[in-house]
Short mmCIF file of C-alpha atoms in Angstrom, two decimals:
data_model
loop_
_atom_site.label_atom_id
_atom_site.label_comp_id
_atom_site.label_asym_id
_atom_site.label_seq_id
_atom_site.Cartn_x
_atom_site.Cartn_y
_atom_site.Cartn_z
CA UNK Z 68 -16.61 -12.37 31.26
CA UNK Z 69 -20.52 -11.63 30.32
CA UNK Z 70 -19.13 -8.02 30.75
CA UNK Z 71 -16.03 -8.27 28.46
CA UNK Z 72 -18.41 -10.17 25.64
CA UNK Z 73 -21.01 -7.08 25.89
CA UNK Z 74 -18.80 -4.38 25.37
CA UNK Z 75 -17.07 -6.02 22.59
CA UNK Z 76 -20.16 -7.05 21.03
CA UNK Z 77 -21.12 -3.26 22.03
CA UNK Z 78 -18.67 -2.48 19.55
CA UNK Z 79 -18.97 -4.63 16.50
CA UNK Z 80 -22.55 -3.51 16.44
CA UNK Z 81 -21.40 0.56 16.28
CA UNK Z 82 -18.81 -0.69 13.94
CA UNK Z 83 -20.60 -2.47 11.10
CA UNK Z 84 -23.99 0.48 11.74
CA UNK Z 85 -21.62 3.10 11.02
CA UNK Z 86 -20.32 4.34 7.26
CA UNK Z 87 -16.35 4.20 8.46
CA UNK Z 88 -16.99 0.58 9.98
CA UNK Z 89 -19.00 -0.34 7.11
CA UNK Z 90 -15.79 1.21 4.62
CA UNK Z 91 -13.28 -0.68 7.12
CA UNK Z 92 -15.30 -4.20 6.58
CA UNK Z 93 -15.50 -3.23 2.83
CA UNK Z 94 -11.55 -2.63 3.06
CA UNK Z 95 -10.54 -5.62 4.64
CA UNK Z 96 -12.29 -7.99 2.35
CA UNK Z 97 -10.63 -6.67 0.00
CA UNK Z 98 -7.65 -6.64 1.07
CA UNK Z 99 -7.98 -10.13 2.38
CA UNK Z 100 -9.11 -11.30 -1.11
CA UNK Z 101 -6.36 -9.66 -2.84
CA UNK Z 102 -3.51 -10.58 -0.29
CA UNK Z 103 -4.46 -14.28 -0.76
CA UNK Z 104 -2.08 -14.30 -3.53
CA UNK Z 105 -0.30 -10.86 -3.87
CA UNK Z 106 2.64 -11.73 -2.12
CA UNK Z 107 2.70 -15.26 -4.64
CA UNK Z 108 2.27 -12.96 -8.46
CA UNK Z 109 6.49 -12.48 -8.58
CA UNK Z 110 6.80 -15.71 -7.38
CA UNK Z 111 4.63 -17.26 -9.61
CA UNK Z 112 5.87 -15.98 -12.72
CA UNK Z 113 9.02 -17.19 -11.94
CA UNK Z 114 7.54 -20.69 -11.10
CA UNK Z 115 6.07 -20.43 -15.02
CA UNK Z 116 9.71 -20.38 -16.22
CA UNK Z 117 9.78 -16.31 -16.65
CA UNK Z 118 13.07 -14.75 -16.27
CA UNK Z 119 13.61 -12.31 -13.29
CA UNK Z 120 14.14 -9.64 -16.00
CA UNK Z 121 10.68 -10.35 -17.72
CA UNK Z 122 9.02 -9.97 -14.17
CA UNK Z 123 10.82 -6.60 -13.40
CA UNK Z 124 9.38 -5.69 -17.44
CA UNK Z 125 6.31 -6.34 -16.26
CA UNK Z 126 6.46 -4.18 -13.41
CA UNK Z 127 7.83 -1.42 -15.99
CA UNK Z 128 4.73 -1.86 -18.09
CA UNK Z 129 2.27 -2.09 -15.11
CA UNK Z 130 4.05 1.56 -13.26
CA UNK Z 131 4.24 3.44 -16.84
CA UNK Z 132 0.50 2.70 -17.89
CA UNK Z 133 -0.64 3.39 -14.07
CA UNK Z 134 0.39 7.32 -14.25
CA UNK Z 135 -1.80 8.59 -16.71
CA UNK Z 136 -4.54 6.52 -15.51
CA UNK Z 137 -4.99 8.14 -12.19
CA UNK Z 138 -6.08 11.44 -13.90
CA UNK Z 139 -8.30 9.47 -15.75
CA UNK Z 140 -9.88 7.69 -12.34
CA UNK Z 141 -9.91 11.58 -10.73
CA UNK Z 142 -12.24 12.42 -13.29
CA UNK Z 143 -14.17 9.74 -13.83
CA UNK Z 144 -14.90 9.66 -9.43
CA UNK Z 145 -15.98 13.37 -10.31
CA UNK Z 146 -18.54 12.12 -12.30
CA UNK Z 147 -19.76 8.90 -10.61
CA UNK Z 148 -18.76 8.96 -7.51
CA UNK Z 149 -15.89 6.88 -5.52
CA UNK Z 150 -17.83 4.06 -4.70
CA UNK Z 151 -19.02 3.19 -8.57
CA UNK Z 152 -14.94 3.98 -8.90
CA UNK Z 153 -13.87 1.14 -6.46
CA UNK Z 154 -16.44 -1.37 -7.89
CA UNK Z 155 -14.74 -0.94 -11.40
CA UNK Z 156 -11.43 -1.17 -9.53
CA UNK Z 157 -12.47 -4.20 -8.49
CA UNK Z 158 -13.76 -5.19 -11.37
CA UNK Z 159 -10.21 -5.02 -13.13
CA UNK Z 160 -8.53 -6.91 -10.45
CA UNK Z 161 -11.33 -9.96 -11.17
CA UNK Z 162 -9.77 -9.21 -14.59
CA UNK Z 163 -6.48 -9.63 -13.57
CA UNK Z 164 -6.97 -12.85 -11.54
CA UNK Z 165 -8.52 -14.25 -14.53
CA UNK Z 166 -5.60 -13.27 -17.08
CA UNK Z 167 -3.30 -14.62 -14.23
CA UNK Z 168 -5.44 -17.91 -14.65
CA UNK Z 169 -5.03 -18.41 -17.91
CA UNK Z 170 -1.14 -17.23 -18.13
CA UNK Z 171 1.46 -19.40 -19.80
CA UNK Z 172 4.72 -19.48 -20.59
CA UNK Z 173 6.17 -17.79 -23.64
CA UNK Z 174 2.71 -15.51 -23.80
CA UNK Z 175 3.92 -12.47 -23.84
CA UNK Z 176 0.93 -10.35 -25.09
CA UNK Z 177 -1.23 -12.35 -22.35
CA UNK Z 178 1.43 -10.92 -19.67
CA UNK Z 179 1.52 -7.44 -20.85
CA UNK Z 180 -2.80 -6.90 -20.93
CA UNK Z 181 -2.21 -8.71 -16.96
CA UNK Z 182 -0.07 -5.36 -16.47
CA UNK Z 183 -2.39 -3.15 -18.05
CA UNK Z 184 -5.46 -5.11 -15.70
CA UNK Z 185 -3.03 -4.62 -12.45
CA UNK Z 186 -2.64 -0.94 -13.38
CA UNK Z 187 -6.30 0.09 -14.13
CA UNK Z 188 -7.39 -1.86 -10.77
CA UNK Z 189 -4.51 0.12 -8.88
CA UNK Z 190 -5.40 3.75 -10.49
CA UNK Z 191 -9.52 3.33 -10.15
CA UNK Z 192 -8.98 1.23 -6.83
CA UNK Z 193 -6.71 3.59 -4.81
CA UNK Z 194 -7.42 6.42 -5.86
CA UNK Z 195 -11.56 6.03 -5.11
CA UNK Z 196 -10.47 4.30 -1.87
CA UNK Z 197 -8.37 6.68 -0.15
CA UNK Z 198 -10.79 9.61 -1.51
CA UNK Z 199 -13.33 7.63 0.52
CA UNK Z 200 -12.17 7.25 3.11
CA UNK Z 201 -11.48 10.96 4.14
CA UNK Z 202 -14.40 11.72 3.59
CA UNK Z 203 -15.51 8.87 5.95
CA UNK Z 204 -13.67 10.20 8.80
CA UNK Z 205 -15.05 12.71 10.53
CA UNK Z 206 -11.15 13.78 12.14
CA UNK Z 207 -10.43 16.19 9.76
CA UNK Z 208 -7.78 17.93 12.11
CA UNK Z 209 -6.03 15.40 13.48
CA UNK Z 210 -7.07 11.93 11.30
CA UNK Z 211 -4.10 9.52 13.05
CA UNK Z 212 -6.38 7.62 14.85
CA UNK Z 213 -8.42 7.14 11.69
CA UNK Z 214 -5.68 6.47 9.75
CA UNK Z 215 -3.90 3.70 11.80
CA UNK Z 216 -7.92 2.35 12.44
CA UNK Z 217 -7.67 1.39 8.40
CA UNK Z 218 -3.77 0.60 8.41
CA UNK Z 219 -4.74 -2.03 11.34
CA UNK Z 220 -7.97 -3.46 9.11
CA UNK Z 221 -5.65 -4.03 6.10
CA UNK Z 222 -2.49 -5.39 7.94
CA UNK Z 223 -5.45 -7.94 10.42
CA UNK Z 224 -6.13 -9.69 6.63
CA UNK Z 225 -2.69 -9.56 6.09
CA UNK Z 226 -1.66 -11.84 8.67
CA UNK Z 227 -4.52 -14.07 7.45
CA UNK Z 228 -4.25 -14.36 4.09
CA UNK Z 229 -0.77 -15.68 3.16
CA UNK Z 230 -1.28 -18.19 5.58
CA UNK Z 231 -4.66 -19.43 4.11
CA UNK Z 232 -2.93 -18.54 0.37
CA UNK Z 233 -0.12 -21.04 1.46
CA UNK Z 234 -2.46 -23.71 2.28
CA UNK Z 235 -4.63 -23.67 -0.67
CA UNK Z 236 -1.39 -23.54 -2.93
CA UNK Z 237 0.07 -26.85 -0.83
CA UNK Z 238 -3.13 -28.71 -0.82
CA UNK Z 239 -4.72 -27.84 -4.19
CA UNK Z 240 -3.68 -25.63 -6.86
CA UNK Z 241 -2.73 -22.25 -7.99
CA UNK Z 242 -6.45 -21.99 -10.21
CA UNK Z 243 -8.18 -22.70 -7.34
CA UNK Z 244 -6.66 -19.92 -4.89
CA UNK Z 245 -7.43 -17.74 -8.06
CA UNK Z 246 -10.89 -18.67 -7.88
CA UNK Z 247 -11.20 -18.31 -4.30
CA UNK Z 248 -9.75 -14.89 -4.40
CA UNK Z 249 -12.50 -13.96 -7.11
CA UNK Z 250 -15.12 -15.52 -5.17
CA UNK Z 251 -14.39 -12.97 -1.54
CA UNK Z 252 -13.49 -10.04 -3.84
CA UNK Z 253 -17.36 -9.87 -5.28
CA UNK Z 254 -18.34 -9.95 -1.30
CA UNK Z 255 -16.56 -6.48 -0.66
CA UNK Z 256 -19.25 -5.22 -2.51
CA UNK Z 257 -21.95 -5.45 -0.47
CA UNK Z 258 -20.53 -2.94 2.56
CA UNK Z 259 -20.14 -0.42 0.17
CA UNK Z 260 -23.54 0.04 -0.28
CA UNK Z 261 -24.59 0.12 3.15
CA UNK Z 262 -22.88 3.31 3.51
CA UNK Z 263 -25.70 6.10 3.41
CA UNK Z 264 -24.45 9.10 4.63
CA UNK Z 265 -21.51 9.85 2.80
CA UNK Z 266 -21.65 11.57 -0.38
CA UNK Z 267 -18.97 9.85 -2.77
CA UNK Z 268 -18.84 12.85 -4.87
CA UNK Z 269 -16.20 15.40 -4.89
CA UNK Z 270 -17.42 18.50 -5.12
CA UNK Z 271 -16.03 21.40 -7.59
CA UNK Z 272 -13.17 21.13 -10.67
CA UNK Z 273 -10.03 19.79 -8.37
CA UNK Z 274 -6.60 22.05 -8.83
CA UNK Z 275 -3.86 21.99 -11.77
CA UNK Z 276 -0.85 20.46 -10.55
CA UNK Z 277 0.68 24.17 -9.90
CA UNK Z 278 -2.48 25.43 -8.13
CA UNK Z 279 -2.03 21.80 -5.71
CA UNK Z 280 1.79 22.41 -4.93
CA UNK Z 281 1.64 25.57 -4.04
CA UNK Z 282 3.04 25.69 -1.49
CA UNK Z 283 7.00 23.97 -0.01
CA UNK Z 284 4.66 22.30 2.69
CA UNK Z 285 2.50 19.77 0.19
CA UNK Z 286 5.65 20.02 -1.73
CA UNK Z 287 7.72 18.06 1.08
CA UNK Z 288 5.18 15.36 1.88
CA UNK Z 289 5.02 14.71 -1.66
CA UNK Z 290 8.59 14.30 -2.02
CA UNK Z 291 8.68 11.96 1.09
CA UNK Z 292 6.65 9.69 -0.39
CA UNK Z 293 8.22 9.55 -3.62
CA UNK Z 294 11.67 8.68 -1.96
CA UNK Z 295 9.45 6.20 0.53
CA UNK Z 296 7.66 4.47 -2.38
CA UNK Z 297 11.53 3.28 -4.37
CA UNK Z 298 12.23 1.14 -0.44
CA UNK Z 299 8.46 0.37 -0.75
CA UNK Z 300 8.70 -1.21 -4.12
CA UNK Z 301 12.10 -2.79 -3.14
CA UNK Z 302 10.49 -4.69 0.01
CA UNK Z 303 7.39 -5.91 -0.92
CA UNK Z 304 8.78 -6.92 -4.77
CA UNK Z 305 12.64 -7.83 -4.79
CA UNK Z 306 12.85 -8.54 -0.90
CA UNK Z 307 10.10 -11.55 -1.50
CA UNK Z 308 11.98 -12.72 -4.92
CA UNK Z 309 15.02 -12.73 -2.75
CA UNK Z 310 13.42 -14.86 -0.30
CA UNK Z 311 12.06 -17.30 -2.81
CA UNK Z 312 15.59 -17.67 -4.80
CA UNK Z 313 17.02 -18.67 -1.39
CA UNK Z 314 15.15 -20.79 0.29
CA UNK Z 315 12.80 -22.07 -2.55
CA UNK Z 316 9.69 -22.45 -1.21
CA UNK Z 317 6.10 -20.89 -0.92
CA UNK Z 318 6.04 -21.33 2.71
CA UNK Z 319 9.00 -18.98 2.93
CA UNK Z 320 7.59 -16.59 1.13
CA UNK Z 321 4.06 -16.39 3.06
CA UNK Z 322 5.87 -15.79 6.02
CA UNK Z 323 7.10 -12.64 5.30
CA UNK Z 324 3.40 -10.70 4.98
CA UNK Z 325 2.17 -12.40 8.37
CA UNK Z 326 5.45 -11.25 9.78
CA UNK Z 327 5.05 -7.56 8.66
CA UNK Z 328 1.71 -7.55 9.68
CA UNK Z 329 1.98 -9.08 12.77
CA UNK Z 330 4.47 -6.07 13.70
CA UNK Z 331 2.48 -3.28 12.14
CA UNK Z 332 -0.85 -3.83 13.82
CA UNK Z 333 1.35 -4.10 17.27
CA UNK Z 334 3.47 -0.60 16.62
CA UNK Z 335 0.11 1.21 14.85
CA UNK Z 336 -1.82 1.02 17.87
CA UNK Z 337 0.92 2.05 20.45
CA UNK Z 338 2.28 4.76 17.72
CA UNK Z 339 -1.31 6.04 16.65
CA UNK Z 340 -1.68 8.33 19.57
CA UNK Z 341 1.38 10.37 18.50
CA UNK Z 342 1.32 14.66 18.58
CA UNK Z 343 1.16 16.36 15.99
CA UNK Z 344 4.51 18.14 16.58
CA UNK Z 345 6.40 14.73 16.58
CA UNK Z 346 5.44 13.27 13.27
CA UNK Z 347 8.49 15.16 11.29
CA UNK Z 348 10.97 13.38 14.15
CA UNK Z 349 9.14 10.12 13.57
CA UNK Z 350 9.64 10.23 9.97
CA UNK Z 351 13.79 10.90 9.81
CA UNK Z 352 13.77 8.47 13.03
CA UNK Z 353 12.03 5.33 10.58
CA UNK Z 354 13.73 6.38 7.49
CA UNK Z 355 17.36 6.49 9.07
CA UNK Z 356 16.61 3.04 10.68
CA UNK Z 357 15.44 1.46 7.56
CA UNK Z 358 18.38 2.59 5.51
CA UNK Z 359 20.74 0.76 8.77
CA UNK Z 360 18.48 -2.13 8.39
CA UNK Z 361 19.44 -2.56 4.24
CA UNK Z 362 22.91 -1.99 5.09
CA UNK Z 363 22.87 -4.97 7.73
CA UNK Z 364 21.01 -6.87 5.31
CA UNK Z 365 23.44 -6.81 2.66
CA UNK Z 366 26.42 -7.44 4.68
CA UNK Z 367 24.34 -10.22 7.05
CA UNK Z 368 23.98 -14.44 5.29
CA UNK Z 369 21.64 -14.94 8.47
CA UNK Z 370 18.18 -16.34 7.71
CA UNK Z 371 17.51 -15.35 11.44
CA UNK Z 372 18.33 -12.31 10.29
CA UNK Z 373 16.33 -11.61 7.41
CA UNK Z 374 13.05 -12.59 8.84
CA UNK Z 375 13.93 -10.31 11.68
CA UNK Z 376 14.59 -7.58 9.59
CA UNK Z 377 11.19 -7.76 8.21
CA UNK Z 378 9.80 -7.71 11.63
CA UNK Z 379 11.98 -4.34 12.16
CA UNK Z 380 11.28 -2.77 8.92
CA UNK Z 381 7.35 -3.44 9.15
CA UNK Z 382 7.85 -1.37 12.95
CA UNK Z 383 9.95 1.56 11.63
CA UNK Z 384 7.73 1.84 8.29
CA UNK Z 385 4.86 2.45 10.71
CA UNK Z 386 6.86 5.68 11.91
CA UNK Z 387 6.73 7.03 8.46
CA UNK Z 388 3.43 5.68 6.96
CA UNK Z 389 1.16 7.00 9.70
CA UNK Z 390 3.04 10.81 10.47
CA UNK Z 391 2.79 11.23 6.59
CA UNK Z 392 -0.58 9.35 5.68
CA UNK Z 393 -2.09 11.46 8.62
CA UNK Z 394 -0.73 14.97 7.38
CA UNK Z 395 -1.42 14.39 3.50
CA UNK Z 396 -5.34 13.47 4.50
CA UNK Z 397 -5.14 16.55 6.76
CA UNK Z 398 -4.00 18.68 4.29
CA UNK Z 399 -5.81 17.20 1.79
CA UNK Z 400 -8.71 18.08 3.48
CA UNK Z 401 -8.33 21.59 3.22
CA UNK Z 402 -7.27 21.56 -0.22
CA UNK Z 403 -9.00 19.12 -2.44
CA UNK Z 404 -9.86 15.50 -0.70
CA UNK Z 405 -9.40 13.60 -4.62
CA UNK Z 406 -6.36 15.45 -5.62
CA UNK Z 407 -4.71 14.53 -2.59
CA UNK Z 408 -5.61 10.71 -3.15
CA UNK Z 409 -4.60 10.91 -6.79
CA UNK Z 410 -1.45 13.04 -6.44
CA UNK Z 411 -0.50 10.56 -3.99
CA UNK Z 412 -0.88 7.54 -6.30
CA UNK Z 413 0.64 9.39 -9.12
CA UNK Z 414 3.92 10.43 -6.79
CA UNK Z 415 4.33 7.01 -5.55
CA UNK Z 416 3.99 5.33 -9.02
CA UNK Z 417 6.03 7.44 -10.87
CA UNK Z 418 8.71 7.25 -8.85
CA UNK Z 419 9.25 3.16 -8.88
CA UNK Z 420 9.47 3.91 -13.01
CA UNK Z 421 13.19 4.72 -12.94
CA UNK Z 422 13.77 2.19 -10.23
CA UNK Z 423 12.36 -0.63 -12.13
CA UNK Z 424 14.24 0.70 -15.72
CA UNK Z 425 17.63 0.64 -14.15
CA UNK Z 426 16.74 -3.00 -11.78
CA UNK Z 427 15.76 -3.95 -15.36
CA UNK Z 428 19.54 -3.42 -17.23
CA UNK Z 429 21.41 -4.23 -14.19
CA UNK Z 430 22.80 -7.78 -13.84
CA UNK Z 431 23.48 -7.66 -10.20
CA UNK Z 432 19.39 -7.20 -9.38
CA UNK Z 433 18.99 -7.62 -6.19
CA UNK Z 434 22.19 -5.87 -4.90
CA UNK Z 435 21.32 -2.35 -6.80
CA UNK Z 436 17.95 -2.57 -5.10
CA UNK Z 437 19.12 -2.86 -1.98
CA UNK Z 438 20.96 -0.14 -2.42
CA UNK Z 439 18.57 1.98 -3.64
CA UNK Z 440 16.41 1.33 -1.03
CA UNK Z 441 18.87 2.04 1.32
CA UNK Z 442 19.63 5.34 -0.26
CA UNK Z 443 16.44 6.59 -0.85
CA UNK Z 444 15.56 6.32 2.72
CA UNK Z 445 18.91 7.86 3.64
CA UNK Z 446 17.83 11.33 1.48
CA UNK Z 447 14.93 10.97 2.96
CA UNK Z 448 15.73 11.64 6.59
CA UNK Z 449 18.07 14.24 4.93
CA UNK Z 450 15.66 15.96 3.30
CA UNK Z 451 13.47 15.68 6.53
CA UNK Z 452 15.88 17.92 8.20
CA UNK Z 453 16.22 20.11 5.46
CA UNK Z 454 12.66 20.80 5.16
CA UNK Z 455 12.27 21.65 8.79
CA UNK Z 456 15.28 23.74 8.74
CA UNK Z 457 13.47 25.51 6.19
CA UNK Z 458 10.37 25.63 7.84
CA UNK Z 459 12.26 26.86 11.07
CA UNK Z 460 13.74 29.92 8.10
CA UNK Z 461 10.09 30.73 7.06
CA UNK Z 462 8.96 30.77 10.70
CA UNK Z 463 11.11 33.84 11.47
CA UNK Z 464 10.77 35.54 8.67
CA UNK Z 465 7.15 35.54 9.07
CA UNK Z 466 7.65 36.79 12.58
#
């Protein structure tokens, strides 16, 4: 036992005296902070009377404003470095709590600037972050360990927060879990700047967007994730709506983030080992099982069912996430590590704006999504196969 306590202790000491433990602490703060009540913002706009159309508008004016801004948080890391970057990011979210606080019904403008705070946080946030963190790892040919390391860190506060979120909002009020999510988001500041070996600032100009896709490689990651990011948008927005229209109640709704992280920090670790070689078969393999799992949810009344699914989706998300997360940080390695992390923002952002748009006309909501969802991850196992097909072409022609 004195043995087992050693070794572990062994290893929170490397981990919080090293720059990618000290990021990984930063990260799951944050995350904790933030997941406190992300999972709730839908919910609660509907609980202040908004219409489900007005909260799909806001999601329109929050995806729109976010594209442009990711250029503009490329350059600005350029000039101050990603860690300045995140602290702004952060800064915005604070920002958006605080608008959140103060939201009525009725107030339109005050719902629109909460967009425009969500989407500045999101652009200077994720974009600094994920820049960070490659050049925190030191894997730069194979970074899947790495990679499901930070996916674990942010899904461990996942299964934490809702629950704690849930109990503040039973117990006391929605203002105070606002204030409490303020209060641990100013505390993810402090790892940040125990990091001292890691320069934060990219070196050289970056690429025009021709000079980045250059090549049908980048090209096909980049188009996986814009197909991933429309089932993305449609579980972690409409699925929890869905859940709350049902069933009616917070509790319902926390469940689902504990749920999904429960099963990704269980499939991560046995799945972050995978070769290289694999990771295209991984991808079509989650994508065609996630599409099967929309299809039995539309068809399926079971509330055993739908929590279930979640569990399942969370599992076969992991086998597209980490093959794709860990080839786009390879890659972006090589070519530019802060275009890769904005490209990848911009790609997954702009490609919820049409999704949203049509959600947004449609009567039937929540049916369309689910469709799209499914679709999107049908095409993309298609286009999986394609690619490789391709790739298989290219192969021979070289030789």
């Amino acid at each position: 036992m004195q043995l087992f306590h050693n070794y572990h202790h062994h290893k929170l000491y490397k981990m919080l005296h090293s720059d990618f433990g000290m990021f990984d602490f930063s990260i799951w703060i944050h995350v904790f902070a933030r997941s406190l009540v992300a999972i709730f913002i839908p919910i609660f706009l509907l609980q202040m009377g908004f219409l489900i159309e007005e909260v799909l508008l806001y999601y329109i004016i929050l995806h729109l404003t976010n594209i442009p801004l990711n250029f503009w948080a490329g350059w600005l890391t350029r000039k101050i470095g990603a860690r300045k970057v995140i602290i702004i990011g952060v800064v915005f979210l604070i920002l958006f709590f605080g608008t959140l606080y103060n939201l009525t019904m009725g107030n339109w403008w005050l719902l629109a600037l909460m967009a425009v705070f969500a989407s500045l946080y999101d652009a200077h946030y994720w974009v600094a972050h994920i820049f960070f963190f490659m050049k925190c790892s030191k894997k730069d040919d194979n970074v899947t360990t790495d990679a499901s390391a930070l996916s674990i860190v942010k899904q461990f506060a996942g299964i934490l927060a809702p629950f704690f979120g849930a109990l503040v909002l039973i117990f006391f009020t929605q203002k105070v879990l606002l204030g409490l999510s303020i209060l641990i988001l100013c505390l993810s500041f402090w790892p940040l700047f125990k990091i001292k070996d890691i320069d934060d600032k990219p070196k050289g100009k970056g690429k025009t967007i021709k000079e980045f896709f250059n090549n049908w490689e980048t090209s096909k990651e980049y188009l996986f994730l814009a197909l991933y990011s429309i089932h993305s948008s449609v579980e972690s927005i409409l699925w929890p709506i869905f859940i709350f229209m049902l069933f009616e109640s917070l509790e319902s709704v926390a469940a689902l983030p504990i749920i999904i992280s429960l099963s990704t920090i269980v499939f991560t670790y046995l799945t972050s080992h995978i070769d290289k070689k694999n990771r295209n078969t991984m991808i079509a393999l989650g994508a065609v099982l996630i599409s099967i799992t929309w299809i039995f949810r539309m068809y399926t009344d079971s509330t055993i069912f739908y929590y279930f699914s979640v569990f399942l989706v969370a599992f076969f998300t992991i086998l597209i996430t980490l093959p794709l997360d860990s080839q786009m940080f390879e890659n972006g390695e090589k070519k530019d590590a802060l275009d890769t992390s904005m490209y990848r923002n911009v790609i997954s952002m702009s490609s919820r704006v049409p999704l949203f748009i049509v959600l947004f006309v449609m009567v039937k909501v929540f049916e369309v999504g689910f469709i799209a969802a499914a679709i999107s991850m049908f095409v993309l196992m298609l286009v999986n196969l394609l690619f490789r097909v391709k790739g298989v072409a290219v192969l021979k022609k070289s030789i």
